[in-house]
Coordinates of C-alpha atoms in Angstrom, one line a residue:
M1 CA -1.6 -19.4 13.3
S2 CA 2.1 -18.8 12.6
S3 CA 3.2 -16.1 10.1
R4 CA 4.5 -18.7 7.7
H5 CA 0.9 -19.5 6.7
L6 CA -0.1 -15.9 6.1
P7 CA 0.2 -14.9 2.5
L8 CA -0.5 -11.4 1.1
S9 CA -4.1 -10.4 0.8
R10 CA -3.5 -9.2 -2.8
R11 CA -2.7 -12.8 -3.8
G12 CA -6.3 -13.5 -4.8
V13 CA -5.3 -16.9 -6.1
L14 CA -4.3 -18.0 -2.7
L15 CA -6.7 -16.0 -0.5
A16 CA -9.7 -16.3 -2.8
G17 CA -10.9 -12.8 -1.8
A18 CA -10.4 -13.3 1.9
A19 CA -9.5 -10.3 4.1
A20 CA -5.9 -9.4 4.8
G21 CA -4.4 -11.7 7.4
A22 CA -6.7 -14.6 6.6
A23 CA -5.3 -18.1 6.5
L24 CA -4.2 -19.7 3.1
A25 CA -7.4 -20.8 1.4
L26 CA -8.7 -22.0 -1.9
A27 CA -11.4 -20.3 -4.0
A28 CA -14.9 -22.0 -3.7
L29 CA -14.7 -24.9 -6.0
P30 CA -17.5 -26.0 -8.3
A31 CA -19.4 -29.1 -7.2
H32 CA -18.0 -31.3 -9.9
A33 CA -14.4 -30.5 -8.6
T34 CA -15.4 -32.1 -5.3
A35 CA -17.3 -35.0 -6.7
R36 CA -14.7 -35.7 -9.4
P37 CA -11.4 -34.4 -8.1
F38 CA -9.5 -35.3 -11.3
G39 CA -12.1 -33.8 -13.7
R40 CA -12.0 -35.3 -17.2
Y41 CA -8.6 -36.9 -16.6
G42 CA -9.7 -40.2 -15.2
S43 CA -8.9 -41.5 -11.7
P44 CA -6.9 -44.3 -10.0
E45 CA -9.8 -46.6 -10.7
H46 CA -10.0 -45.5 -14.4
R47 CA -6.4 -44.6 -15.1
R48 CA -6.0 -42.6 -18.3
T49 CA -2.7 -44.4 -19.2
P50 CA -0.4 -46.8 -17.3
R51 CA 2.0 -43.9 -16.8
T52 CA -0.6 -41.5 -15.3
L53 CA -0.5 -40.8 -11.5
Y54 CA -3.2 -39.0 -9.5
V55 CA -2.3 -36.6 -6.7
D56 CA -4.9 -35.4 -4.1
P57 CA -4.2 -33.8 -0.7
H58 CA -7.4 -35.3 0.6
G59 CA -6.3 -38.9 -0.1
R60 CA -8.4 -39.7 -3.2
G61 CA -5.4 -40.3 -5.5
D62 CA -2.3 -42.4 -5.7
F63 CA -0.4 -39.9 -3.6
S64 CA -1.3 -37.0 -1.3
T65 CA 1.9 -34.9 -2.2
V66 CA 3.4 -33.9 -5.5
Q67 CA 6.9 -34.9 -4.4
A68 CA 5.8 -38.4 -3.5
A69 CA 4.3 -38.8 -7.0
V70 CA 7.5 -37.4 -8.6
T71 CA 9.6 -39.8 -6.7
A72 CA 7.5 -42.7 -7.8
A73 CA 7.5 -41.6 -11.5
T74 CA 11.0 -42.8 -12.4
G75 CA 12.2 -42.6 -16.0
S76 CA 10.5 -40.8 -18.8
G77 CA 7.0 -39.9 -19.9
W78 CA 4.9 -39.7 -16.8
T79 CA 1.8 -37.6 -16.3
L80 CA 0.7 -36.2 -12.9
V81 CA -2.9 -35.1 -12.6
L82 CA -3.3 -32.8 -9.6
A83 CA -6.6 -32.5 -7.8
P84 CA -7.7 -29.1 -6.5
G85 CA -5.9 -28.2 -3.3
V86 CA -3.0 -26.4 -1.7
Y87 CA 0.2 -28.5 -1.7
R88 CA 2.5 -26.9 0.9
E89 CA 5.7 -28.6 0.1
T90 CA 8.9 -28.2 -1.9
V91 CA 9.2 -30.3 -5.1
A92 CA 12.2 -31.3 -7.2
V93 CA 12.2 -32.9 -10.6
D94 CA 15.7 -34.2 -11.4
T95 CA 17.3 -34.6 -14.9
T96 CA 16.3 -38.3 -15.1
R97 CA 12.6 -37.7 -15.1
T98 CA 12.2 -36.4 -18.6
E99 CA 9.1 -35.7 -20.7
A100 CA 6.9 -35.3 -17.7
T101 CA 3.5 -33.5 -17.8
W102 CA 1.6 -32.0 -14.8
I103 CA -2.0 -31.1 -15.2
G104 CA -4.3 -29.1 -12.9
A105 CA -7.4 -31.2 -13.0
T106 CA -10.0 -28.4 -12.9
E107 CA -8.2 -26.5 -15.8
N108 CA -8.1 -23.4 -13.5
P109 CA -4.7 -22.6 -12.0
R110 CA -6.4 -20.9 -9.0
D111 CA -7.5 -24.3 -7.8
V112 CA -4.1 -26.1 -7.8
V113 CA -1.4 -24.3 -5.7
I114 CA 2.1 -25.6 -5.0
V115 CA 3.5 -23.2 -2.3
Y116 CA 6.3 -23.0 0.3
D117 CA 8.1 -20.2 2.1
N118 CA 11.9 -20.6 1.9
A119 CA 14.1 -17.6 1.1
A120 CA 17.7 -17.3 0.3
G121 CA 18.5 -16.4 3.9
T122 CA 16.3 -19.1 5.5
P123 CA 18.5 -21.4 7.6
K124 CA 18.9 -25.0 6.4
P125 CA 18.4 -27.8 9.0
G126 CA 22.0 -28.9 8.5
G127 CA 23.5 -25.5 8.7
G128 CA 24.0 -22.6 6.3
T129 CA 21.2 -21.0 4.3
H130 CA 19.3 -22.0 1.2
G131 CA 20.6 -19.4 -1.2
T132 CA 18.5 -18.2 -4.1
T133 CA 18.5 -21.6 -5.9
G134 CA 17.7 -23.5 -2.8
S135 CA 14.8 -21.2 -1.9
A136 CA 12.7 -22.5 -4.9
T137 CA 9.4 -24.0 -4.0
T138 CA 9.5 -26.1 -7.2
T139 CA 12.7 -27.0 -9.1
V140 CA 12.5 -28.6 -12.6
Q141 CA 15.8 -29.8 -14.2
A142 CA 14.5 -32.5 -16.6
D143 CA 14.0 -31.8 -20.3
G144 CA 10.6 -32.0 -21.9
F145 CA 8.6 -30.8 -18.9
T146 CA 5.1 -29.4 -19.4
A147 CA 2.7 -27.9 -16.9
R148 CA -0.9 -26.7 -17.4
W149 CA -3.2 -24.9 -15.1
I150 CA -1.0 -24.9 -12.0
T151 CA 0.0 -22.1 -9.6
F152 CA 3.6 -22.1 -8.4
A153 CA 4.1 -19.8 -5.4
N154 CA 6.5 -18.7 -2.7
D155 CA 4.7 -16.8 0.1
W156 CA 7.8 -15.8 2.1
L157 CA 7.3 -12.2 3.2
R158 CA 9.9 -9.5 4.0
A159 CA 7.6 -8.1 6.7
D160 CA 7.8 -11.3 8.6
H161 CA 11.6 -11.3 8.5
P162 CA 12.7 -7.6 8.9
D163 CA 16.3 -8.6 9.8
S164 CA 16.8 -11.0 6.8
T165 CA 19.2 -9.9 4.0
G166 CA 18.6 -13.0 1.9
T167 CA 15.2 -11.9 0.5
Q168 CA 15.2 -13.8 -2.7
A169 CA 12.3 -16.3 -2.6
V170 CA 11.8 -18.3 -5.8
A171 CA 8.5 -19.9 -6.7
L172 CA 9.8 -21.9 -9.7
K173 CA 13.3 -22.6 -10.9
V174 CA 13.2 -24.3 -14.3
Q175 CA 16.4 -25.4 -16.0
G176 CA 15.4 -28.1 -18.5
D177 CA 15.3 -27.7 -22.3
R178 CA 11.8 -27.8 -24.0
S179 CA 10.1 -26.7 -20.8
A180 CA 6.5 -25.4 -21.4
F181 CA 4.0 -23.7 -19.1
H182 CA 0.5 -23.1 -20.3
H183 CA -2.0 -21.1 -18.3
C184 CA 0.1 -21.2 -15.2
R185 CA 0.6 -18.6 -12.4
F186 CA 3.8 -17.7 -10.6
L187 CA 3.5 -15.8 -7.4
G188 CA 6.2 -14.3 -5.2
H189 CA 8.1 -11.1 -4.6
Q190 CA 11.8 -11.1 -5.3
D191 CA 13.0 -13.6 -7.9
T192 CA 9.6 -15.2 -8.5
L193 CA 10.4 -17.1 -11.8
Y194 CA 13.9 -18.3 -12.4
A195 CA 14.1 -19.3 -16.1
D196 CA 17.6 -20.8 -16.3
S197 CA 19.6 -23.8 -17.6
T198 CA 21.6 -26.6 -15.9
A199 CA 25.0 -25.2 -16.9
L200 CA 26.6 -22.2 -18.5
G201 CA 27.1 -23.9 -21.8
V202 CA 23.6 -25.3 -22.0
F203 CA 21.0 -23.2 -23.9
A204 CA 17.7 -24.4 -22.5
R205 CA 14.6 -23.4 -24.4
Q206 CA 11.4 -22.5 -22.4
Y207 CA 8.0 -21.3 -23.4
F208 CA 5.4 -19.6 -21.2
A209 CA 1.9 -19.1 -22.8
H210 CA -1.0 -17.2 -21.2
C211 CA 0.7 -17.2 -17.8
Y212 CA 0.5 -14.7 -15.0
V213 CA 3.6 -13.6 -13.0
E214 CA 3.8 -11.2 -10.1
G215 CA 6.6 -9.8 -8.0
D216 CA 8.9 -6.9 -7.3
V217 CA 12.7 -7.3 -7.6
D218 CA 14.0 -9.1 -10.8
F219 CA 11.0 -11.3 -10.6
V220 CA 11.6 -12.9 -14.0
F221 CA 15.3 -13.8 -14.4
G222 CA 17.9 -16.3 -15.5
R223 CA 19.9 -17.4 -18.6
A224 CA 17.4 -19.5 -20.5
T225 CA 16.2 -18.9 -24.0
A226 CA 12.6 -18.1 -22.9
V227 CA 9.6 -16.9 -24.8
Y228 CA 6.7 -15.3 -22.9
E229 CA 3.7 -15.1 -25.1
G230 CA 0.3 -13.6 -24.1
C231 CA 1.5 -13.3 -20.5
H232 CA 0.5 -10.9 -17.8
F233 CA 3.2 -9.5 -15.6
R234 CA 2.1 -7.6 -12.5
T235 CA 4.4 -5.4 -10.3
L236 CA 3.5 -5.3 -6.6
D237 CA 3.3 -2.3 -4.3
R238 CA 5.9 -1.9 -1.6
T239 CA 5.7 0.0 1.7
D240 CA 9.3 -0.8 2.8
L241 CA 10.8 1.7 0.3
A242 CA 10.6 5.5 0.4
A243 CA 11.3 6.1 -3.2
A244 CA 11.4 4.4 -6.7
P245 CA 12.5 2.2 -8.2
Y246 CA 10.5 -0.4 -6.3
G247 CA 11.9 -3.2 -8.6
F248 CA 12.6 -4.6 -12.0
V249 CA 10.4 -6.9 -14.1
L250 CA 13.0 -8.7 -16.1
A251 CA 16.7 -9.6 -15.4
P252 CA 18.1 -11.9 -18.1
S253 CA 21.6 -13.3 -17.7
T254 CA 22.0 -14.7 -21.3
A255 CA 25.4 -16.3 -22.1
N256 CA 27.4 -14.3 -24.6
A257 CA 27.5 -17.3 -27.0
N258 CA 23.7 -17.6 -26.9
P259 CA 22.1 -15.5 -29.7
Y260 CA 18.6 -15.7 -28.0
G261 CA 17.7 -14.6 -24.5
Y262 CA 14.2 -13.5 -23.3
L263 CA 11.4 -12.6 -25.8
V264 CA 8.2 -11.1 -24.4
S265 CA 5.5 -10.9 -27.1
R266 CA 1.9 -9.9 -27.1
S267 CA 1.9 -9.5 -23.3
R268 CA 1.0 -6.8 -20.8
I269 CA 2.5 -5.3 -17.6
S270 CA 0.2 -3.9 -15.0
S271 CA 1.0 -2.6 -11.6
A272 CA -0.3 -2.2 -8.1
A273 CA 2.4 0.3 -7.4
P274 CA 2.5 4.1 -8.1
D275 CA 3.2 5.3 -11.7
A276 CA 6.7 4.9 -12.9
A277 CA 7.8 3.0 -9.8
Y278 CA 9.3 0.1 -11.8
K279 CA 12.0 -0.4 -14.4
L280 CA 11.2 -2.7 -17.3
A281 CA 14.5 -4.5 -17.0
R282 CA 18.1 -4.6 -15.9
P283 CA 20.9 -6.9 -17.1
W284 CA 22.1 -9.6 -14.7
V285 CA 25.8 -10.4 -15.2
P286 CA 26.4 -13.0 -12.4
S287 CA 29.7 -13.6 -10.8
S288 CA 29.6 -17.1 -12.1
D289 CA 29.6 -15.8 -15.7
T290 CA 31.1 -12.3 -16.0
T291 CA 31.2 -12.8 -19.8
A292 CA 27.3 -12.9 -20.0
R293 CA 25.6 -10.5 -22.3
P294 CA 22.0 -10.3 -21.3
S295 CA 19.5 -10.4 -24.2
L296 CA 15.9 -9.1 -24.1
V297 CA 13.3 -8.2 -26.6
V298 CA 9.9 -6.8 -25.6
R299 CA 7.5 -6.5 -28.6
D300 CA 3.9 -5.9 -29.4
S301 CA 3.1 -5.6 -25.7
W302 CA 1.2 -3.2 -23.5
L303 CA 3.2 -1.5 -20.8
G304 CA 1.2 0.1 -18.1
P305 CA 1.9 3.4 -16.1
G306 CA 3.8 1.5 -13.5
I307 CA 6.8 1.3 -15.9
D308 CA 9.2 4.3 -15.9
A309 CA 8.9 5.4 -19.5
V310 CA 11.7 8.0 -19.3
A311 CA 14.3 5.5 -18.1
P312 CA 12.9 2.0 -18.4
Y313 CA 16.3 0.3 -18.0
T314 CA 19.0 0.5 -15.4
N315 CA 22.2 -1.2 -14.4
M316 CA 22.6 -3.9 -11.8
S317 CA 26.3 -3.2 -11.8
D318 CA 28.0 -0.1 -13.3
A319 CA 30.7 -2.5 -14.6
F320 CA 28.1 -3.9 -17.0
P321 CA 25.9 -1.1 -18.3
W322 CA 22.6 -1.9 -19.9
Q323 CA 23.6 0.0 -23.0
S324 CA 26.3 -2.6 -23.7
Q325 CA 23.8 -5.5 -23.5
R326 CA 21.2 -6.7 -26.0
F327 CA 18.0 -4.9 -25.0
A328 CA 15.4 -3.8 -27.6
E329 CA 11.7 -3.1 -28.1
Y330 CA 9.3 -3.1 -31.0
R331 CA 5.8 -1.8 -31.4
N332 CA 4.9 -1.6 -27.7
S333 CA 2.0 0.5 -26.5
G334 CA 0.6 2.0 -23.3
P335 CA 1.9 4.8 -21.1
G336 CA 4.9 2.8 -20.0
A337 CA 6.1 2.4 -23.6
A338 CA 6.1 6.1 -24.5
I339 CA 9.3 7.1 -26.1
T340 CA 10.3 10.3 -24.4
V341 CA 14.1 9.9 -24.5
P342 CA 14.9 7.9 -27.6
G343 CA 18.4 7.0 -26.4
N344 CA 16.8 5.2 -23.4
R345 CA 14.6 3.0 -25.5
P346 CA 16.4 1.1 -28.3
Q347 CA 14.0 -0.1 -31.0
L348 CA 14.2 -2.9 -33.5
T349 CA 13.8 -2.1 -37.2
A350 CA 11.1 -4.0 -39.0
E351 CA 13.7 -6.2 -40.6
Q352 CA 15.3 -7.0 -37.2
A353 CA 11.8 -7.7 -35.7
G354 CA 11.3 -10.3 -38.4
S355 CA 13.8 -12.5 -36.6
A356 CA 12.6 -11.7 -33.1
T357 CA 9.9 -14.4 -33.1
R358 CA 9.1 -17.6 -31.2
E359 CA 10.0 -19.6 -34.3
T360 CA 13.5 -18.2 -34.3
F361 CA 14.1 -18.4 -30.6
L362 CA 12.8 -22.0 -30.2
G363 CA 13.9 -23.5 -33.4
D364 CA 12.4 -26.9 -34.2
W365 CA 10.4 -27.0 -31.0
T366 CA 6.8 -25.8 -31.4
P367 CA 5.1 -25.9 -28.0
W368 CA 2.4 -23.4 -29.0
K369 CA 0.8 -26.1 -31.1
E370 CA 0.1 -27.9 -27.8
C371 CA -1.8 -25.0 -26.2

């Protein structure tokens, strides 16, 4: 079997406990998931609504690939119910397909996996390379998108491509306003979750509730106004580096005019790497917007020993020092949150924290009521 089908053994959601080097596999599914692939969400014979489509890689639905269903679902308000399986494909939802909902039928994100293995340096069939944006397994540009109980993954591995310099490999790039992800998983290494917007002047709001994200370099990044609530971030070990830092959990690129960037609340950060091997964040000021002023608040969260408590922030470019950006914390706990050098850990006051909430960041949109 070629290396493009060999994910990391630590990705339990893909390997289901198999030994290192085993082929991509699903966890053993309960009997009802086999007998009723769409669970309580109907079937093509008993369609939940006229705008519900059923996807099953084994041919029991309307379509066998997610992209085929997306292509058929023109306009607004479609629901895709995904049967358990591994969907090895790239998927793109353009701006015209608004108010879409994707549901993992078993209500367990380990059972429904959308995965591919493009990286920024991967050659495109017509010439050139994909670049970071083009590497995404799934790209969502439409407003009003909601996903529940789905794993979005990119299993491109540095070890398989030792000569590649374009190692960014995005699992999901989401750009639409009012984009919500409930109980989803995002797996990759560098640039796993790209929470962005469609243009510099567009302030897209996004909400991630009870999600799991893993990676190493800048694995949650972009310019969206994004709230991560009750999420689990996990930093991966690396054998290709001799010394820390191994990577950075968050890299917002918030536009200067946007008062709200990333908010991490009631979440936790664990690590498979040595203690203090990771930075909590670094600001990303991209060449496409050198006026960006990245914004990040991490509050009421548990930071494990993998985070460097002495110097949790660093620069991506010395021309844009992190101290000049909008980084702050509030009431965090755990060994990675210990304040040993106060100047390296800016803290919100209680009054300031009163405005660092999901309600303030997301305005009149209340996706947590849909959890």
